[in-house]
PDB file of C-alpha atoms in Angstrom:
ATOM      1  CA  MET A  91       4.986  16.614  -2.800  1.00  0.00           C
ATOM      2  CA  PRO A  92       2.452  14.529  -0.867  1.00  0.00           C
ATOM      3  CA  LYS A  93      -0.867  14.968  -0.543  1.00  0.00           C
ATOM      4  CA  THR A  94      -1.832  16.643   3.123  1.00  0.00           C
ATOM      5  CA  ALA A  95      -4.613  15.101   4.969  1.00  0.00           C
ATOM      6  CA  ALA A  96      -7.038  17.428   4.274  1.00  0.00           C
ATOM      7  CA  GLU A  97      -6.152  17.728   0.744  1.00  0.00           C
ATOM      8  CA  LEU A  98      -6.825  13.929   0.122  1.00  0.00           C
ATOM      9  CA  HIS A  99      -9.964  14.029   2.584  1.00  0.00           C
ATOM     10  CA  ASP A 100     -11.385  16.922  -0.206  1.00  0.00           C
ATOM     11  CA  TYR A 101     -10.008  14.725  -2.695  1.00  0.00           C
ATOM     12  CA  LEU A 102     -12.027  11.738  -1.918  1.00  0.00           C
ATOM     13  CA  ALA A 103     -15.511  13.752  -0.798  1.00  0.00           C
ATOM     14  CA  SER A 104     -14.794  14.954  -4.763  1.00  0.00           C
ATOM     15  CA  LEU A 105     -15.476  11.109  -5.915  1.00  0.00           C
ATOM     16  CA  GLY A 106     -18.486  11.029  -3.124  1.00  0.00           C
ATOM     17  CA  ILE A 107     -16.446   8.996  -0.640  1.00  0.00           C
ATOM     18  CA  GLU A 108     -17.556   9.742   2.680  1.00  0.00           C
ATOM     19  CA  VAL A 109     -14.178   9.850   5.129  1.00  0.00           C
ATOM     20  CA  LYS A 110     -13.695   8.390   9.025  1.00  0.00           C
ATOM     21  CA  THR A 111     -10.178   9.440   9.694  1.00  0.00           C
ATOM     22  CA  VAL A 112      -8.372   7.170  13.389  1.00  0.00           C
ATOM     23  CA  THR A 113      -4.947   8.464  13.915  1.00  0.00           C
ATOM     24  CA  HIS A 114      -2.453   5.832  15.487  1.00  0.00           C
ATOM     25  CA  PRO A 115       1.031   5.216  14.977  1.00  0.00           C
ATOM     26  CA  PRO A 116       3.121   3.772  12.306  1.00  0.00           C
ATOM     27  CA  LEU A 117       2.124   0.524  12.159  1.00  0.00           C
ATOM     28  CA  PHE A 118       5.055  -1.994  10.908  1.00  0.00           C
ATOM     29  CA  THR A 119       3.464  -5.301  11.044  1.00  0.00           C
ATOM     30  CA  VAL A 120      -0.055  -7.186  11.142  1.00  0.00           C
ATOM     31  CA  ALA A 121       0.311  -7.800  15.009  1.00  0.00           C
ATOM     32  CA  ASP A 122       0.464  -4.079  15.678  1.00  0.00           C
ATOM     33  CA  SER A 123      -2.204  -3.324  13.728  1.00  0.00           C
ATOM     34  CA  GLN A 124      -4.491  -5.679  15.567  1.00  0.00           C
ATOM     35  CA  ASN A 125      -3.642  -3.838  18.251  1.00  0.00           C
ATOM     36  CA  LEU A 126      -6.260  -1.586  17.611  1.00  0.00           C
ATOM     37  CA  ARG A 127      -9.141  -3.542  15.887  1.00  0.00           C
ATOM     38  CA  GLY A 128     -11.403  -2.158  18.642  1.00  0.00           C
ATOM     39  CA  GLU A 129     -10.995   1.413  16.895  1.00  0.00           C
ATOM     40  CA  ILE A 130     -11.079   0.617  13.057  1.00  0.00           C
ATOM     41  CA  ALA A 131     -13.344  -1.397  11.666  1.00  0.00           C
ATOM     42  CA  GLY A 132     -14.104  -3.105   7.859  1.00  0.00           C
ATOM     43  CA  GLY A 133     -11.670  -4.709   6.514  1.00  0.00           C
ATOM     44  CA  HIS A 134      -7.919  -4.916   7.498  1.00  0.00           C
ATOM     45  CA  THR A 135      -4.830  -5.429   4.530  1.00  0.00           C
ATOM     46  CA  LYS A 136      -1.340  -5.325   4.958  1.00  0.00           C
ATOM     47  CA  ASN A 137       0.301  -3.649   2.148  1.00  0.00           C
ATOM     48  CA  LEU A 138       3.911  -4.526   0.539  1.00  0.00           C
ATOM     49  CA  PHE A 139       6.012  -2.053  -1.019  1.00  0.00           C
ATOM     50  CA  LEU A 140       7.721  -4.155  -3.884  1.00  0.00           C
ATOM     51  CA  LYS A 141      10.976  -3.494  -6.415  1.00  0.00           C
ATOM     52  CA  ASP A 142      11.678  -5.911  -9.108  1.00  0.00           C
ATOM     53  CA  LYS A 143      15.796  -5.606 -10.723  1.00  0.00           C
ATOM     54  CA  LYS A 144      14.681  -3.410 -13.495  1.00  0.00           C
ATOM     55  CA  ASP A 145      12.889  -1.045 -10.973  1.00  0.00           C
ATOM     56  CA  ASN A 146       9.521  -1.323 -11.500  1.00  0.00           C
ATOM     57  CA  PHE A 147       7.667  -0.820  -8.482  1.00  0.00           C
ATOM     58  CA  PHE A 148       4.439  -2.470  -7.116  1.00  0.00           C
ATOM     59  CA  LEU A 149       2.126  -1.935  -3.954  1.00  0.00           C
ATOM     60  CA  VAL A 150       0.361  -5.284  -3.685  1.00  0.00           C
ATOM     61  CA  THR A 151      -2.846  -4.676  -1.128  1.00  0.00           C
ATOM     62  CA  VAL A 152      -3.660  -8.106   0.005  1.00  0.00           C
ATOM     63  CA  GLU A 153      -5.894  -9.336   3.333  1.00  0.00           C
ATOM     64  CA  GLU A 154      -4.232  -8.901   6.404  1.00  0.00           C
ATOM     65  CA  ASP A 155      -4.094 -13.058   7.022  1.00  0.00           C
ATOM     66  CA  ALA A 156      -2.813 -13.446   2.905  1.00  0.00           C
ATOM     67  CA  ILE A 157      -0.064 -15.247   2.786  1.00  0.00           C
ATOM     68  CA  VAL A 158       2.726 -13.649   0.045  1.00  0.00           C
ATOM     69  CA  ASP A 159       5.160 -16.319  -1.466  1.00  0.00           C
ATOM     70  CA  LEU A 160       7.591 -13.046  -2.071  1.00  0.00           C
ATOM     71  CA  LYS A 161       9.693 -16.155  -4.358  1.00  0.00           C
ATOM     72  CA  THR A 162       6.830 -16.232  -6.649  1.00  0.00           C
ATOM     73  CA  ILE A 163       4.904 -13.586  -6.665  1.00  0.00           C
ATOM     74  CA  HIS A 164       6.443 -11.802  -9.262  1.00  0.00           C
ATOM     75  CA  THR A 165       4.690 -14.696 -11.602  1.00  0.00           C
ATOM     76  CA  VAL A 166       1.026 -12.932 -10.639  1.00  0.00           C
ATOM     77  CA  ILE A 167       2.351  -9.737 -10.394  1.00  0.00           C
ATOM     78  CA  GLY A 168       3.776  -8.435 -14.215  1.00  0.00           C
ATOM     79  CA  ALA A 169       7.115  -8.259 -12.323  1.00  0.00           C
ATOM     80  CA  ALA A 170      10.673  -8.750 -14.868  1.00  0.00           C
ATOM     81  CA  SER A 171      12.637 -10.801 -12.249  1.00  0.00           C
ATOM     82  CA  LYS A 172      11.899 -11.618  -8.364  1.00  0.00           C
ATOM     83  CA  VAL A 173      11.271  -8.782  -6.369  1.00  0.00           C
ATOM     84  CA  SER A 174      12.198  -6.796  -3.084  1.00  0.00           C
ATOM     85  CA  PHE A 175      10.905  -4.660  -0.350  1.00  0.00           C
ATOM     86  CA  GLY A 176      11.563  -0.918  -2.266  1.00  0.00           C
ATOM     87  CA  LYS A 177      13.927   1.607  -0.586  1.00  0.00           C
ATOM     88  CA  PRO A 178      11.898   3.611   2.123  1.00  0.00           C
ATOM     89  CA  GLU A 179      12.848   6.594  -0.635  1.00  0.00           C
ATOM     90  CA  LYS A 180      11.509   5.493  -3.247  1.00  0.00           C
ATOM     91  CA  LEU A 181       8.143   5.065  -0.769  1.00  0.00           C
ATOM     92  CA  MET A 182       8.112   8.784  -0.097  1.00  0.00           C
ATOM     93  CA  GLU A 183       9.040   9.886  -3.520  1.00  0.00           C
ATOM     94  CA  TYR A 184       6.677   7.763  -5.950  1.00  0.00           C
ATOM     95  CA  LEU A 185       3.629   7.666  -3.153  1.00  0.00           C
ATOM     96  CA  GLY A 186       4.529  10.134  -0.408  1.00  0.00           C
ATOM     97  CA  LEU A 187       4.460   7.250   2.478  1.00  0.00           C
ATOM     98  CA  ILE A 188       6.768   6.222   4.944  1.00  0.00           C
ATOM     99  CA  PRO A 189       7.087   2.673   6.189  1.00  0.00           C
ATOM    100  CA  GLY A 190       4.534   1.911   8.321  1.00  0.00           C
ATOM    101  CA  SER A 191       1.817   4.307   6.637  1.00  0.00           C
ATOM    102  CA  VAL A 192       2.115   2.387   3.516  1.00  0.00           C
ATOM    103  CA  SER A 193      -1.509   2.835   2.251  1.00  0.00           C
ATOM    104  CA  VAL A 194      -3.458   2.015  -1.540  1.00  0.00           C
ATOM    105  CA  LEU A 195      -4.370   5.661  -0.545  1.00  0.00           C
ATOM    106  CA  GLY A 196      -0.761   7.163  -1.700  1.00  0.00           C
ATOM    107  CA  ALA A 197      -1.765   6.306  -4.703  1.00  0.00           C
ATOM    108  CA  VAL A 198      -3.143   9.257  -5.116  1.00  0.00           C
ATOM    109  CA  ASN A 199       0.211  11.284  -4.996  1.00  0.00           C
ATOM    110  CA  ASP A 200       1.549   8.832  -7.797  1.00  0.00           C
ATOM    111  CA  SER A 201       0.987  11.698 -10.365  1.00  0.00           C
ATOM    112  CA  GLU A 202       3.575   9.714 -12.928  1.00  0.00           C
ATOM    113  CA  HIS A 203       2.603   6.442 -12.403  1.00  0.00           C
ATOM    114  CA  LYS A 204       5.564   4.510 -11.277  1.00  0.00           C
ATOM    115  CA  VAL A 205       3.766   2.519  -9.476  1.00  0.00           C
ATOM    116  CA  SER A 206       1.011  -0.409 -10.299  1.00  0.00           C
ATOM    117  CA  ILE A 207      -1.129  -1.047  -7.365  1.00  0.00           C
ATOM    118  CA  ILE A 208      -2.176  -4.633  -7.131  1.00  0.00           C
ATOM    119  CA  LEU A 209      -5.671  -5.237  -5.125  1.00  0.00           C
ATOM    120  CA  ASP A 210      -6.008  -9.027  -4.251  1.00  0.00           C
ATOM    121  CA  GLU A 211      -8.950 -10.580  -6.058  1.00  0.00           C
ATOM    122  CA  ALA A 212      -9.537 -11.403  -2.087  1.00  0.00           C
ATOM    123  CA  LEU A 213     -10.479  -7.862  -1.484  1.00  0.00           C
ATOM    124  CA  MET A 214     -13.416  -7.568  -3.831  1.00  0.00           C
ATOM    125  CA  ARG A 215     -15.958 -10.273  -2.527  1.00  0.00           C
ATOM    126  CA  PRO A 216     -18.411  -9.939   0.075  1.00  0.00           C
TER     127      PRO A 216
END
């Protein structure tokens, strides 16, 4: 069962992470998220839920303007083969998320560590 918003906030607070939430409808594209630009401060990302042919799953988080080549990304993330988008059912099962709400925060729901979380190096730069 996915954590509720309150459970996620409590978990982050236990780690000393201050939380501010902005509620908005699901966002399916970077263009959708850019419409909220005035409301949400900070860095902005796109998140791709991917799988390879051996049913290994990956959540790839990159800067919103990064170009991701789905034909070659498997060589960078350690996938067993070329990747495709994971099914919504697996997104919910493993990360407790629905399409349009994909976030690296879903990793808190992956208690069995079924999904490899990949953060683009560019996100770590100030």
